């Protein structure tokens, strides 16, 4: 189970570190071709979402790695799943149902990480 957790957490952590990093440092003009929703959301909210994604990635990896408060890994996974549910809702509200596939995959992976985190 530990190996399975680290595979899932590593994939999620890398994805969210990359995506969150882009949201926190790139301009609206650079983000818009990849993420059409940034035009309708205030840039402060985009930056906050990026920060939450980076913190979620750290929450998946650092607590189990250091052995300090490993329950935070489960909380981080649940938080990232909630973030993706909200993101899917945003896509659906904008009529972008075809763009929710990645959200669904990330929800499943976050759920798996949360479940695997309970095995400690």
Protein backbone atom coordinates (compact mmCIF):
# COMPACT_ATOMS: atom_id res chain seq x y z
CA UNK A 1 0.00 0.00 0.00
CA UNK A 2 2.88 2.36 0.68
CA UNK A 3 4.17 1.98 -2.87
CA UNK A 4 0.70 2.57 -4.30
CA UNK A 5 0.32 5.71 -2.17
CA UNK A 6 3.66 7.10 -3.29
CA UNK A 7 2.84 6.48 -6.95
CA UNK A 8 -0.52 8.23 -6.69
CA UNK A 9 0.80 11.01 -4.44
CA UNK A 10 3.79 11.53 -6.72
CA UNK A 11 1.59 11.88 -9.80
CA UNK A 12 -0.83 14.23 -8.07
CA UNK A 13 1.95 16.20 -6.42
CA UNK A 14 3.81 16.73 -9.69
CA UNK A 15 0.62 17.76 -11.50
CA UNK A 16 -0.49 20.21 -8.82
CA UNK A 17 2.98 21.65 -8.31
CA UNK A 18 3.21 22.37 -12.04
CA UNK A 19 -0.35 23.67 -12.43
CA UNK A 20 -0.24 25.69 -9.22
CA UNK A 21 3.14 27.13 -10.09
CA UNK A 22 1.87 28.32 -13.46
CA UNK A 23 -1.17 29.95 -11.86
CA UNK A 24 0.90 31.77 -9.26
CA UNK A 25 3.55 33.24 -11.56
CA UNK A 26 2.17 33.60 -15.09
CA UNK A 27 0.11 36.48 -16.39
CA UNK A 28 -3.53 36.22 -17.38
CA UNK A 29 -2.53 36.52 -21.04
CA UNK A 30 -0.14 33.55 -20.78
CA UNK A 31 -2.69 31.42 -18.90
CA UNK A 32 -5.71 32.19 -21.10
CA UNK A 33 -4.79 29.86 -24.03
CA UNK A 34 -4.53 26.89 -21.65
CA UNK A 35 -7.23 27.89 -19.18
CA UNK A 36 -10.06 29.86 -20.75
CA UNK A 37 -11.75 30.34 -17.39
CA UNK A 38 -9.07 32.79 -16.17
CA UNK A 39 -10.79 35.54 -18.19
CA UNK A 40 -13.89 35.31 -16.00
CA UNK A 41 -12.17 34.90 -12.62
CA UNK A 42 -10.29 37.70 -10.82
CA UNK A 43 -6.53 37.25 -11.02
CA UNK A 44 -6.27 37.24 -7.23
CA UNK A 45 -8.52 34.18 -7.15
CA UNK A 46 -6.41 32.47 -9.83
CA UNK A 47 -3.29 33.12 -7.74
CA UNK A 48 -5.06 31.82 -4.62
CA UNK A 49 -6.11 28.65 -6.45
CA UNK A 50 -2.50 28.16 -7.53
CA UNK A 51 -1.30 28.58 -3.95
CA UNK A 52 -3.87 26.05 -2.73
CA UNK A 53 -2.68 23.57 -5.37
CA UNK A 54 0.96 24.01 -4.32
CA UNK A 55 0.05 23.58 -0.65
CA UNK A 56 -2.02 20.51 -1.53
CA UNK A 57 0.95 18.97 -3.34
CA UNK A 58 3.15 19.64 -0.33
CA UNK A 59 0.47 18.19 1.96
CA UNK A 60 0.41 14.97 -0.01
CA UNK A 61 4.15 14.45 0.18
CA UNK A 62 5.71 16.14 3.21
CA UNK A 63 3.71 14.71 6.16
CA UNK A 64 4.21 11.05 5.21
CA UNK A 65 7.81 11.71 4.18
CA UNK A 66 8.72 13.29 7.50
CA UNK A 67 6.40 11.15 9.64
CA UNK A 68 4.94 14.32 11.16
CA UNK A 69 1.13 14.46 11.24
CA UNK A 70 0.59 11.91 8.46
CA UNK A 71 -3.16 12.52 8.71
CA UNK A 72 -2.57 15.79 6.88
CA UNK A 73 -1.92 13.77 3.72
CA UNK A 74 -5.50 12.51 3.80
CA UNK A 75 -6.77 16.04 4.44
CA UNK A 76 -4.72 17.34 1.50
CA UNK A 77 -6.09 14.63 -0.80
CA UNK A 78 -9.67 15.38 0.25
CA UNK A 79 -9.04 19.10 -0.22
CA UNK A 80 -7.71 18.53 -3.74
CA UNK A 81 -10.74 16.40 -4.56
CA UNK A 82 -13.04 19.19 -3.37
CA UNK A 83 -11.05 21.67 -5.47
CA UNK A 84 -11.64 19.53 -8.56
CA UNK A 85 -15.35 19.15 -7.84
CA UNK A 86 -15.58 22.94 -7.75
CA UNK A 87 -13.49 23.20 -10.92
CA UNK A 88 -15.81 20.76 -12.70
CA UNK A 89 -18.75 22.87 -11.56
CA UNK A 90 -17.10 25.96 -13.05
CA UNK A 91 -16.58 24.16 -16.36
CA UNK A 92 -20.17 22.95 -16.40
CA UNK A 93 -21.48 26.44 -15.63
CA UNK A 94 -19.51 27.75 -18.61
CA UNK A 95 -20.91 25.04 -20.93
CA UNK A 96 -17.57 23.23 -21.09
CA UNK A 97 -18.74 19.72 -20.22
CA UNK A 98 -16.11 18.22 -22.51
CA UNK A 99 -13.38 19.75 -20.33
CA UNK A 100 -14.41 17.89 -17.17
CA UNK A 101 -12.60 14.64 -18.01
CA UNK A 102 -9.38 15.77 -16.38
CA UNK A 103 -11.34 16.94 -13.35
CA UNK A 104 -12.94 13.50 -13.03
CA UNK A 105 -9.58 11.73 -13.31
CA UNK A 106 -8.06 14.01 -10.66
CA UNK A 107 -11.04 13.42 -8.34
CA UNK A 108 -10.53 9.65 -8.65
CA UNK A 109 -6.78 9.94 -8.02
CA UNK A 110 -7.31 12.22 -5.03
CA UNK A 111 -9.90 9.79 -3.65
CA UNK A 112 -7.43 6.94 -4.08
CA UNK A 113 -4.74 8.96 -2.31
CA UNK A 114 -7.10 9.72 0.57
CA UNK A 115 -8.03 6.07 0.88
CA UNK A 116 -4.41 4.91 0.67
CA UNK A 117 -3.42 7.50 3.29
CA UNK A 118 -5.71 5.78 5.80
CA UNK A 119 -3.52 2.66 5.73
CA UNK A 120 -0.86 4.20 7.99
